[in-house]
PDB file of C-alpha atoms in Angstrom:
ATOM      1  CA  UNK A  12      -6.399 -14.834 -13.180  1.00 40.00           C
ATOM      2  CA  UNK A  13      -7.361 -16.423  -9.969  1.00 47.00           C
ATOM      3  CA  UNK A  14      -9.501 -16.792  -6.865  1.00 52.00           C
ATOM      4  CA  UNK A  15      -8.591 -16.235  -3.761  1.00 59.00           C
ATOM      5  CA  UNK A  16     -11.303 -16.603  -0.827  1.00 54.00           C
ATOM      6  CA  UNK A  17     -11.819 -16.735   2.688  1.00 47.00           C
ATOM      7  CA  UNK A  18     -13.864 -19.444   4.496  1.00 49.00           C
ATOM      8  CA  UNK A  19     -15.300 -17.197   7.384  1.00 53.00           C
ATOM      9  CA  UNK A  20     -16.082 -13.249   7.079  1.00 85.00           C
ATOM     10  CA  UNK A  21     -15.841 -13.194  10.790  1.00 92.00           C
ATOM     11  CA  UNK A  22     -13.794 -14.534  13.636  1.00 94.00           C
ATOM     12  CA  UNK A  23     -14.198 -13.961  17.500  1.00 95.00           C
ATOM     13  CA  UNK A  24     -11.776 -15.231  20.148  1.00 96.00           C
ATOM     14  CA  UNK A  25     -10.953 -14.762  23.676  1.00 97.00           C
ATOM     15  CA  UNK A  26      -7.717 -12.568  24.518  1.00 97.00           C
ATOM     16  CA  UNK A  27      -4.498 -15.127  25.033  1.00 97.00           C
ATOM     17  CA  UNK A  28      -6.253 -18.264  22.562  1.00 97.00           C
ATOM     18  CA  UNK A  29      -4.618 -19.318  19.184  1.00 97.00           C
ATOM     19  CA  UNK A  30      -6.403 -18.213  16.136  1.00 97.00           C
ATOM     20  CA  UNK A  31      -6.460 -19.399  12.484  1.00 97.00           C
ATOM     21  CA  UNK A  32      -7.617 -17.771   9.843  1.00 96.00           C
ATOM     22  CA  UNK A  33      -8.454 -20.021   6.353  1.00 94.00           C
ATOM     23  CA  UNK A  34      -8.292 -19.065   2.909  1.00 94.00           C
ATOM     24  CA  UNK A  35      -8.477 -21.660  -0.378  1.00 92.00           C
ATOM     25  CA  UNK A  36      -7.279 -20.401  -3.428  1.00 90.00           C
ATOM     26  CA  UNK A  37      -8.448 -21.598  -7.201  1.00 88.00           C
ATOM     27  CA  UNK A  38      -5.499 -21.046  -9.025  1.00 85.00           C
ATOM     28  CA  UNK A  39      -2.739 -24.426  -8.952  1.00 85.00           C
ATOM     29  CA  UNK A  40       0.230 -22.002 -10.910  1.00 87.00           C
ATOM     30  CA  UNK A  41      -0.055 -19.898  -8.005  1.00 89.00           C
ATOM     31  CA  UNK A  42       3.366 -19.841  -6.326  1.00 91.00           C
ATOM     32  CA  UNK A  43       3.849 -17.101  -3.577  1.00 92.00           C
ATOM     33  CA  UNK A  44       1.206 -16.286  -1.057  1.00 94.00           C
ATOM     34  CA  UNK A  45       0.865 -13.432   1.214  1.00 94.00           C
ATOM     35  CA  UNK A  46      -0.933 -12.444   4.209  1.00 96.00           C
ATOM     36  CA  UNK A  47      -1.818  -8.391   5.300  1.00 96.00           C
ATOM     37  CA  UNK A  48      -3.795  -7.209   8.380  1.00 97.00           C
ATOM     38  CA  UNK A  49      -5.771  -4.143   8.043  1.00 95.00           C
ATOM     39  CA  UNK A  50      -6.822  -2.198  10.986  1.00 94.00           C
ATOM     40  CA  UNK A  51      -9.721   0.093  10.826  1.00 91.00           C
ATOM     41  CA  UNK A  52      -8.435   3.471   8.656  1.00 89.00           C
ATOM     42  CA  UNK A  53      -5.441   2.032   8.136  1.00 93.00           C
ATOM     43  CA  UNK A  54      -3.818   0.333   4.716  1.00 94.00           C
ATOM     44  CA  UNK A  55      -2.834  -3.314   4.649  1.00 94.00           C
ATOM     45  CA  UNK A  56       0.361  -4.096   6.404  1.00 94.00           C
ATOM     46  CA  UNK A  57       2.229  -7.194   5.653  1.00 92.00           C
ATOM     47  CA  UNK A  58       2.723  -9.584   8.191  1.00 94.00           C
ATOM     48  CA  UNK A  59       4.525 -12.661   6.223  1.00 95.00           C
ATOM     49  CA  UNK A  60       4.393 -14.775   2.701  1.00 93.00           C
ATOM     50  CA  UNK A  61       5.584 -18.252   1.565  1.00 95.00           C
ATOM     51  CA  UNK A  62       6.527 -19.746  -1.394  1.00 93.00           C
ATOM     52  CA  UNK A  63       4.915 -22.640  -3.264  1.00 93.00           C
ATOM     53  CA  UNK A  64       8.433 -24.396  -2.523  1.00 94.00           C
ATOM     54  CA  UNK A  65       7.582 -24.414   1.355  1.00 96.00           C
ATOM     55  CA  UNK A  66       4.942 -25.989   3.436  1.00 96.00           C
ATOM     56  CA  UNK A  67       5.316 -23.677   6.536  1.00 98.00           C
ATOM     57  CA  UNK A  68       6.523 -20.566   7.745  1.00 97.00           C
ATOM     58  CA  UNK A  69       6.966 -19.126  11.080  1.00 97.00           C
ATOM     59  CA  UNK A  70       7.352 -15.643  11.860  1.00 95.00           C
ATOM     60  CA  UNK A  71       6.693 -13.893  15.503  1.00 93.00           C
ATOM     61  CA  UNK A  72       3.604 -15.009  16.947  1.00 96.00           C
ATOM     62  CA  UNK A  73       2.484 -15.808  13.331  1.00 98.00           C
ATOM     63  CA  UNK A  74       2.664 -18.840  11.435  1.00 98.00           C
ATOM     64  CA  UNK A  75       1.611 -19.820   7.844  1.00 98.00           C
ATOM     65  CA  UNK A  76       0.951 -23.237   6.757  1.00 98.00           C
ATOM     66  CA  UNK A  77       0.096 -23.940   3.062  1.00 97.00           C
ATOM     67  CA  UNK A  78      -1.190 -27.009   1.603  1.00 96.00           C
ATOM     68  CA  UNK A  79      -0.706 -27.242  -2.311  1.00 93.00           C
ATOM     69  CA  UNK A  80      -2.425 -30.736  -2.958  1.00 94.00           C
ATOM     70  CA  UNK A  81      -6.017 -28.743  -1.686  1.00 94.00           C
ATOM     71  CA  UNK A  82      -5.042 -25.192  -2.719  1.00 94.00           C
ATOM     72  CA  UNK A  83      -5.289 -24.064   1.199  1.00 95.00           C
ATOM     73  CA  UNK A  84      -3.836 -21.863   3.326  1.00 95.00           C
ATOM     74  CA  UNK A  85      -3.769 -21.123   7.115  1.00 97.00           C
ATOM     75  CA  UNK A  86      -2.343 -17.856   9.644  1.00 98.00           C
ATOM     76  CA  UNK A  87      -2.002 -18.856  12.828  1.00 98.00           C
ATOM     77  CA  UNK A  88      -1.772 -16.420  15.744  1.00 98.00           C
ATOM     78  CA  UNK A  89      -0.615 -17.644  18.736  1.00 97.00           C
ATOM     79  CA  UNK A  90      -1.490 -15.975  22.092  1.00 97.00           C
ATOM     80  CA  UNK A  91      -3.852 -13.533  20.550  1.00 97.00           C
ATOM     81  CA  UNK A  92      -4.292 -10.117  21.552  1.00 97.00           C
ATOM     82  CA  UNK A  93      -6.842  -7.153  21.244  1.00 96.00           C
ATOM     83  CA  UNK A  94      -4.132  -5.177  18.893  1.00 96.00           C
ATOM     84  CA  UNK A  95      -4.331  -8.151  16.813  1.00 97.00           C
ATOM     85  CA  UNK A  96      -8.491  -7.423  16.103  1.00 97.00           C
ATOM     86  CA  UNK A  97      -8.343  -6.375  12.507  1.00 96.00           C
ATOM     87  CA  UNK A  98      -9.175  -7.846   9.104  1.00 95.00           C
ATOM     88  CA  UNK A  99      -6.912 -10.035   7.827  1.00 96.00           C
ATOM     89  CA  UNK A 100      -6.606 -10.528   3.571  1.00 95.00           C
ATOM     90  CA  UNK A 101      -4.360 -13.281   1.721  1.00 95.00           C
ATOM     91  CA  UNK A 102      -3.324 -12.909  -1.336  1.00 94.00           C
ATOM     92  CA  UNK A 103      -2.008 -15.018  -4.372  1.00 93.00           C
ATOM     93  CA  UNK A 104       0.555 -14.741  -7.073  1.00 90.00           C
ATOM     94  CA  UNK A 105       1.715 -16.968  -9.794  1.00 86.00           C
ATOM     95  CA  UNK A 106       4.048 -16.609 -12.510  1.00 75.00           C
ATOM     96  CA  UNK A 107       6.310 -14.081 -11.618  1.00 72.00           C
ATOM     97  CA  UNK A 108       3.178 -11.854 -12.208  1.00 77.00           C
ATOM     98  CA  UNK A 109       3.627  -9.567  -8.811  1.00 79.00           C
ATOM     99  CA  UNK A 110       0.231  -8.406  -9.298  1.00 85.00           C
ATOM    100  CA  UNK A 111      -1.561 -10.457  -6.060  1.00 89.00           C
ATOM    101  CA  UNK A 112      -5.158 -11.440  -5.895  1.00 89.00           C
ATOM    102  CA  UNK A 113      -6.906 -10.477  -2.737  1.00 91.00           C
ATOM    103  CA  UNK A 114      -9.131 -12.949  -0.702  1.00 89.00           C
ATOM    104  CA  UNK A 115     -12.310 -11.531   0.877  1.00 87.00           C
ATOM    105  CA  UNK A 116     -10.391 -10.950   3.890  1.00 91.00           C
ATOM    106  CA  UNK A 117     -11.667 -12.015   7.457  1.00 93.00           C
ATOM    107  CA  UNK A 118     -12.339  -9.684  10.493  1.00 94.00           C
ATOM    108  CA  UNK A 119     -10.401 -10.949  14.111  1.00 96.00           C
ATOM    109  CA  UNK A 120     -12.457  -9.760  16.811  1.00 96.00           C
ATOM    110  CA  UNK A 121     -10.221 -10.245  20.213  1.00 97.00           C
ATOM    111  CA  UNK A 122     -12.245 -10.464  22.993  1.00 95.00           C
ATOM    112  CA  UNK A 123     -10.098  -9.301  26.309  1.00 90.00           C
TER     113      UNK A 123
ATOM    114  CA  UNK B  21      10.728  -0.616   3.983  1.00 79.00           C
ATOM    115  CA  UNK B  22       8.830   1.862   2.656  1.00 88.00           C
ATOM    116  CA  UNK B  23       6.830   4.981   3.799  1.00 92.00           C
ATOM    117  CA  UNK B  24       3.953   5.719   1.545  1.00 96.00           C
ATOM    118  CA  UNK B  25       1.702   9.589   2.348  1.00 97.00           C
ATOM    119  CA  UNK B  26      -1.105  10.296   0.543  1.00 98.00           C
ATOM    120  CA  UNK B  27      -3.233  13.008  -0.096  1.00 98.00           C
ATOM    121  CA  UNK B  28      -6.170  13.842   0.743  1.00 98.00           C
ATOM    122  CA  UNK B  29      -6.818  11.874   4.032  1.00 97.00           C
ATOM    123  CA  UNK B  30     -10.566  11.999   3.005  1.00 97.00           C
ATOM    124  CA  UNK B  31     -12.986  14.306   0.565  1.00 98.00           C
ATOM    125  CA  UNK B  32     -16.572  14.183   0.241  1.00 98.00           C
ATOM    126  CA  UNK B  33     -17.093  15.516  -3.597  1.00 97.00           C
ATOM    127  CA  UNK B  34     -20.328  16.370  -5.680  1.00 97.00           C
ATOM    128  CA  UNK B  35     -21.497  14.405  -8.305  1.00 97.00           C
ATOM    129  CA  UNK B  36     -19.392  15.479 -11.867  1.00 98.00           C
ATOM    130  CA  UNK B  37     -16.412  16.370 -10.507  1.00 98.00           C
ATOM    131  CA  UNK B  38     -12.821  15.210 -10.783  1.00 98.00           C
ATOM    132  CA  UNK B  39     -10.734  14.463  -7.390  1.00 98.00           C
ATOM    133  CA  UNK B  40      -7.085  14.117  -8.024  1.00 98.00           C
ATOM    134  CA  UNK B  41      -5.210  11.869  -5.410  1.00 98.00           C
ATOM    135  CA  UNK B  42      -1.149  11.655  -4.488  1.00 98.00           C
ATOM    136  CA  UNK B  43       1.029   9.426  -3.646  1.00 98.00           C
ATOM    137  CA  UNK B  44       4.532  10.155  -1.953  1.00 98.00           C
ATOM    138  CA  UNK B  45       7.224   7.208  -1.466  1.00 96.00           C
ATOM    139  CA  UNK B  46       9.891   8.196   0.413  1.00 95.00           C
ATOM    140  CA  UNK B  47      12.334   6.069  -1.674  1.00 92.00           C
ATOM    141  CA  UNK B  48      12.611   5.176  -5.339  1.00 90.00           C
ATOM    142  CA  UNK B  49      10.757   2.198  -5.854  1.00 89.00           C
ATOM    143  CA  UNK B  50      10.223   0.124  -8.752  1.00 86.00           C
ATOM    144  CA  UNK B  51       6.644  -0.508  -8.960  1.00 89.00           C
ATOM    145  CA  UNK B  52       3.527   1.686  -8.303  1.00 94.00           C
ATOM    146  CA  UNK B  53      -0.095   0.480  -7.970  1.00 96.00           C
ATOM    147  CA  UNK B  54      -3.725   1.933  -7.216  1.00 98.00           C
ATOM    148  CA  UNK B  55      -6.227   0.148  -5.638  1.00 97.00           C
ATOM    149  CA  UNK B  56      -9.931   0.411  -4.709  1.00 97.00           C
ATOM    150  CA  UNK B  57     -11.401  -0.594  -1.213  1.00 95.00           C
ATOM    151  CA  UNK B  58     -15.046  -0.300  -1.155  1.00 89.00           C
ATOM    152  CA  UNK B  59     -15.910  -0.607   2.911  1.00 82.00           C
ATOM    153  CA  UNK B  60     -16.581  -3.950   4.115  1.00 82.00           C
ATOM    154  CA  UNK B  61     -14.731  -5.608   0.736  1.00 87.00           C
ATOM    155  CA  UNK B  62     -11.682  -6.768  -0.141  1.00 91.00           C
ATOM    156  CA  UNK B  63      -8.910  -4.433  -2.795  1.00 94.00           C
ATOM    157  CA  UNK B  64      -9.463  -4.436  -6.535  1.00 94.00           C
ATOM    158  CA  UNK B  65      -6.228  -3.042  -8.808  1.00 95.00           C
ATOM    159  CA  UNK B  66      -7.176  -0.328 -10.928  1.00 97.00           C
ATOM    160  CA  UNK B  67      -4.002  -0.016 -12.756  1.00 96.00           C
ATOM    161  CA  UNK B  68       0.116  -0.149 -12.295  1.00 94.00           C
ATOM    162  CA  UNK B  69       1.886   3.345 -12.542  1.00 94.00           C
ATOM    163  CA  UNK B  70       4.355   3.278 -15.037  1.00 87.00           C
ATOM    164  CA  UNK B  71       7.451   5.502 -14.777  1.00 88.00           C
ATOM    165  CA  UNK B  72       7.021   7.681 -17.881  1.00 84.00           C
ATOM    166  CA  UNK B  73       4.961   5.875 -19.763  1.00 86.00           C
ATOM    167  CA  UNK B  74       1.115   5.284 -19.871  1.00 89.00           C
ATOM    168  CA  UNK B  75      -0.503   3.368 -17.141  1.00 94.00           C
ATOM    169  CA  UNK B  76      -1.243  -0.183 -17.660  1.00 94.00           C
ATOM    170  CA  UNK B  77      -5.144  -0.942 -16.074  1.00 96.00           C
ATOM    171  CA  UNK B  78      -7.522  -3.649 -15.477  1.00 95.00           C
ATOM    172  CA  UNK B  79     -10.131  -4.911 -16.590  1.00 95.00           C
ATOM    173  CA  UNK B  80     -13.142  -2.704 -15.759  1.00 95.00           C
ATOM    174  CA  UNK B  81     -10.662  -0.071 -15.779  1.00 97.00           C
ATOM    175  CA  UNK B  82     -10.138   2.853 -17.982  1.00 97.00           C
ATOM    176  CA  UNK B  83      -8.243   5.410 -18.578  1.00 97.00           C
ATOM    177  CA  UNK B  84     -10.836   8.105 -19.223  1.00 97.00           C
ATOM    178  CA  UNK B  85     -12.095   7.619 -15.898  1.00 98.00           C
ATOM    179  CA  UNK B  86      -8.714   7.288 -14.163  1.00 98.00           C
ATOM    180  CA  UNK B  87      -5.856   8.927 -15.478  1.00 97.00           C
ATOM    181  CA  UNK B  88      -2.515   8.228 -13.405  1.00 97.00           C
ATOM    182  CA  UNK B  89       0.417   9.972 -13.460  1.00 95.00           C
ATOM    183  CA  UNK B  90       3.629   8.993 -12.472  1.00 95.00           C
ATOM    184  CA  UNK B  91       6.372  11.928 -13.444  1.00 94.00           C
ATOM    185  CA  UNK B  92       9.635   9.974 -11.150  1.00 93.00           C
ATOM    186  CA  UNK B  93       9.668   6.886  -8.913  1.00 93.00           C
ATOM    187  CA  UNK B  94       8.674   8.283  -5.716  1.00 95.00           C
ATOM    188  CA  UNK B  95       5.029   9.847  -6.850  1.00 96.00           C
ATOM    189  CA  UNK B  96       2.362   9.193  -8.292  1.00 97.00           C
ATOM    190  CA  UNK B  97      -1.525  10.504  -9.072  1.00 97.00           C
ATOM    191  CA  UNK B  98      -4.886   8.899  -9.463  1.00 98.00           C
ATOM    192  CA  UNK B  99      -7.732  11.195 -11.131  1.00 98.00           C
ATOM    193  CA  UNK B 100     -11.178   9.942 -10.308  1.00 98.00           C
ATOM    194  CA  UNK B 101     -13.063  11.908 -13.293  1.00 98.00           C
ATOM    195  CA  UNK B 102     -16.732  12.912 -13.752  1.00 98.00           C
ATOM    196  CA  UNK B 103     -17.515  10.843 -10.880  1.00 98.00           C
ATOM    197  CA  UNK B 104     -21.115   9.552  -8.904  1.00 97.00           C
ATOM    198  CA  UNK B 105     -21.724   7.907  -5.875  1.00 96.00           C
ATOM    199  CA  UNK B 106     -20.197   4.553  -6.985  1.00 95.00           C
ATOM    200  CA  UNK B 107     -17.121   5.879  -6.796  1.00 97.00           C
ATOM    201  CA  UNK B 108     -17.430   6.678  -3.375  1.00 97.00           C
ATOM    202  CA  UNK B 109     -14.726   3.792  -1.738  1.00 97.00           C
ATOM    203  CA  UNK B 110     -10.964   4.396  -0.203  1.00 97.00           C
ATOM    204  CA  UNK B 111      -8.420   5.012  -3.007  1.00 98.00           C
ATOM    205  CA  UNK B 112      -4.797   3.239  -1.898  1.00 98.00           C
ATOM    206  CA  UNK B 113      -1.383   3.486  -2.882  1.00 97.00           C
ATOM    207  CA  UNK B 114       0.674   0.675  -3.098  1.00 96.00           C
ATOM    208  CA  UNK B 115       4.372   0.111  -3.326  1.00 94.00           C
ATOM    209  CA  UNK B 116       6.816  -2.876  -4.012  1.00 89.00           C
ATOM    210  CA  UNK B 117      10.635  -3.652  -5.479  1.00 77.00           C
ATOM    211  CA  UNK B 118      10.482  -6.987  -7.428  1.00 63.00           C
ATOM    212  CA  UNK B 119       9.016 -10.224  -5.251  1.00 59.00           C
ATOM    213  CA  UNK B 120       9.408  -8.405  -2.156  1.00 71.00           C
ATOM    214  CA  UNK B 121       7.354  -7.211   0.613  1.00 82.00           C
ATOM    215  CA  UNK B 122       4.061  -4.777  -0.791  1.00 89.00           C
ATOM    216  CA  UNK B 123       3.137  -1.631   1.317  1.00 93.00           C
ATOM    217  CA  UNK B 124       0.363   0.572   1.243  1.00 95.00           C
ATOM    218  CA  UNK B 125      -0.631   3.778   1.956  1.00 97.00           C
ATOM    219  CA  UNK B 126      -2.565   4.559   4.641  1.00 96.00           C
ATOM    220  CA  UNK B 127      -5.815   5.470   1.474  1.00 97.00           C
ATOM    221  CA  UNK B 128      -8.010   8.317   0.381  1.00 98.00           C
ATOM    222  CA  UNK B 129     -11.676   7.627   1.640  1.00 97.00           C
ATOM    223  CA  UNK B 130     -13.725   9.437  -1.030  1.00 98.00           C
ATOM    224  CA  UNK B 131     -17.304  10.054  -0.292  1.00 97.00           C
ATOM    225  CA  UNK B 132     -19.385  11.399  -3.965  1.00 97.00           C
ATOM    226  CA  UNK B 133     -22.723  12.725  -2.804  1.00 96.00           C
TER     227      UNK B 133
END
């Protein structure tokens, strides 16, 4: 198996700044990545994934960067906004396994 | 995309009992999975839901403790059997068709008191 962990439990901004959320992972055969935001009471939702064959990804207001050579990798939210305070979990696969490993996750608190 | 219900929204059980949980796709989809959220953490598989077959778990995992069922590919059912407070932790359902987007479902918060 592998690890998959956040760097910061907790993250606080101010309504309309860019925020990025880290997460390092142990495993080097991992190979797609994924990122989910949870809201309180609610199941993870996905928000957007990369393969090991990509660097960065953009997606609407969203963008993932992953570094391979340090096992690292980054959501950026641009413009953030109070419906975007939630926890936030990446996950790892590798090996056609699709069975991910969750991160700790870390909680966005959007300050308006 | 996929729409996942399950059921209950929430129990708070005694000590010993069982709790069965469902899980309602509203497609066919090709792979089934329960997880456990205990508040404040991060999801833990407890085993894939195989169409007509037995349930494959993780470790830590067993099937004594939680059968599954999963009679077609739109539902499913998690037993949580004989169970104590350290079972108390949201139950989810999670869908997905080959390396494609996963969804959940919305989770069972079970409280064992």
């Amino acid at each position: 198996g592998e690890s998959v962990g956040l760097h910061l439990p907790t993250l606080s901004v101010q309504e309309g700044d860019n925020s990025i959320i880290n997460c390092a992972y142990s495993n080097s055969a991992s190979d797609y990545f994924i990122w989910y935001k949870q809201e309180s009471g609610k199941g993870p939702q996905f928000i957007i994934d990369i393969r090991s064959n990509m660097d960065k990804r953009q997606g609407q207001r969203v963008t993932v960067l992953l570094n391979k050579t340090v096992k690292h990798l980054s959501l950026q939210i641009a413009a953030t906004q109070p419906g975007d305070s939630a926890v936030y979990f990446c996950a790892g696969e590798s090996g056609g396994s699709y069975i991910p490993t969750f991160g700790r996750g870390t909680s966005l608190i959007v300050h308006p | 995309s996929a729409v996942i219900s399950q059921k209950p929204s929430r129990d708070i059980c005694q000590r010993g009992t069982s709790l069965t949980i469902q899980c309602q796709v509203d497609s066919q989809v090709t792979m089934m999975f329960w997880y456990r959220q205990q508040p404040g953490q991060s999801l833990t598989l407890i085993a894939t839901a195989n169409q007509g077959s037995e349930a494959t778990y993780e470790s830590g995992f067993v099937i004594d403790k939680f059968p599954i069922s999963r009679p077609n590919l739109t539902f499913s059912t998690l037993t949580v059997s004989n169970m104590s407070p350290e079972d108390s932790s949201i139950y989810l359902c999670s869908v997905r068709q080959a390396r494609g987007e996963q969804y959940f479902g919305p989770g069972t918060r079970l409280t064992v008191t």
